[in-house]
XYZ file of C-alpha atoms in Angstrom:
148
model
C 119.683 95.791 43.978
C 116.323 94.217 45.395
C 115.239 92.050 48.326
C 115.512 88.977 46.089
C 119.495 89.350 46.017
C 120.182 90.067 49.668
C 121.857 87.216 51.534
C 123.458 87.140 55.054
C 127.042 87.886 55.532
C 129.384 84.711 55.430
C 129.549 82.963 58.590
C 126.640 84.833 60.363
C 123.956 82.419 59.827
C 124.181 78.952 61.165
C 121.695 76.126 60.365
C 119.479 75.300 63.052
C 120.012 71.755 65.076
C 117.670 69.188 63.876
C 117.694 66.814 66.563
C 115.951 63.148 66.845
C 116.648 62.428 63.205
C 118.340 59.238 63.322
C 121.786 57.753 64.438
C 123.593 58.926 61.416
C 123.166 62.609 62.321
C 124.782 62.267 65.749
C 121.676 63.773 67.359
C 119.267 60.868 67.283
C 117.571 58.782 70.069
C 118.578 60.980 73.063
C 118.780 63.914 70.883
C 122.218 65.076 72.363
C 120.848 65.155 75.923
C 122.641 62.094 77.377
C 120.782 59.713 79.563
C 118.351 60.843 82.445
C 119.209 63.702 85.109
C 117.799 67.013 85.144
C 119.237 68.258 81.805
C 117.579 65.422 79.999
C 114.144 66.469 81.321
C 111.832 68.720 79.350
C 111.449 72.115 80.994
C 114.975 71.931 82.738
C 118.546 73.286 81.880
C 119.405 75.425 79.064
C 119.953 78.984 78.839
C 117.978 80.888 81.618
C 118.408 77.954 84.257
C 115.890 75.323 85.381
C 112.157 75.316 86.034
C 110.675 78.711 87.291
C 110.511 78.878 91.077
C 112.360 75.522 91.458
C 114.956 75.968 94.237
C 116.754 72.620 94.393
C 114.113 70.788 96.504
C 114.152 73.616 99.123
C 110.455 75.128 99.666
C 110.103 77.763 97.074
C 109.625 81.396 98.271
C 106.166 81.307 96.633
C 105.252 78.750 98.963
C 107.034 79.876 102.040
C 105.564 83.324 102.097
C 101.891 83.846 103.595
C 99.324 85.033 101.172
C 96.804 87.480 102.497
C 94.185 90.006 101.468
C 92.963 91.018 97.888
C 94.618 92.776 94.998
C 91.745 94.363 92.926
C 92.473 93.748 89.266
C 90.359 96.613 88.139
C 91.863 99.387 90.480
C 92.551 102.662 88.640
C 95.447 104.874 90.054
C 94.539 108.459 89.733
C 97.003 110.776 88.058
C 97.738 113.645 90.579
C 97.604 117.442 89.783
C 98.707 120.313 92.192
C 96.409 123.114 92.252
C 99.484 125.438 91.860
C 100.265 123.387 88.343
C 97.035 124.753 87.053
C 98.857 128.036 86.054
C 100.107 126.030 83.038
C 96.575 125.431 81.751
C 95.704 127.918 78.799
C 92.149 129.622 79.731
C 89.987 129.114 82.540
C 88.414 125.768 81.814
C 90.075 122.722 83.293
C 89.046 119.404 81.666
C 91.013 115.965 80.973
C 91.829 117.465 77.625
C 93.102 120.731 78.852
C 95.261 118.833 81.200
C 96.680 116.399 78.673
C 97.547 119.657 76.437
C 99.460 121.362 79.374
C 101.482 118.200 79.941
C 100.276 117.838 83.426
C 98.667 114.164 82.991
C 98.886 111.583 80.246
C 96.082 110.155 78.124
C 95.183 106.578 78.930
C 96.918 106.498 82.134
C 93.799 106.706 84.426
C 91.559 109.639 85.900
C 93.081 112.939 86.904
C 92.529 114.283 90.706
C 93.294 117.832 91.770
C 95.005 118.004 94.925
C 95.127 121.153 97.308
C 98.922 121.810 97.067
C 99.639 125.437 96.496
C 97.020 128.162 95.675
C 95.033 128.564 92.386
C 96.309 131.391 90.279
C 92.907 132.389 89.041
C 89.257 131.426 89.151
C 89.004 128.150 87.258
C 85.902 126.009 86.095
C 86.680 122.359 86.746
C 84.746 119.727 84.371
C 85.069 116.137 84.623
C 88.088 115.917 86.956
C 88.240 114.449 90.517
C 88.786 117.090 93.184
C 89.798 116.682 96.690
C 87.698 118.465 99.233
C 90.500 120.913 100.231
C 91.130 121.602 96.723
C 87.353 122.395 96.181
C 87.346 124.794 98.965
C 90.326 126.492 97.852
C 89.048 126.843 94.121
C 85.549 128.117 95.411
C 87.344 130.526 97.676
C 89.402 131.868 94.680
C 86.248 132.583 92.705
C 86.075 129.420 90.629
C 83.411 126.456 90.533
C 83.085 122.891 89.998
C 80.845 121.383 87.398
C 80.198 117.317 87.795
């Protein structure tokens, strides 16, 4: 058996509707849409409803709600790591790669940042990871250091 002799199960495949192909087809002229009305217009009706955000003439919610402020499209949300979670890191070096290997952050989901929740279990050397001021104080108090 090969791909050349495969065919769909009987009754599972239906031919597409070819509209606007003359009066003999039964779907000519108005193409099965009748005369005028919203269901005859393009972009209206059909599965899924009418035009997006059209609310039957009522002022749409997107126009009723006030628009204020600014959304920065380049904002990067930091991935937060607790100090007590660093116990899962193998070795004393904490980098983005070791955090990914320990399963504390995900690759490509934004920068990592250490927060001062809990106490560090040993002296760590932090490289290439953002650190809060309180976490920095706790790491240095435990004998660790922060390199860049």
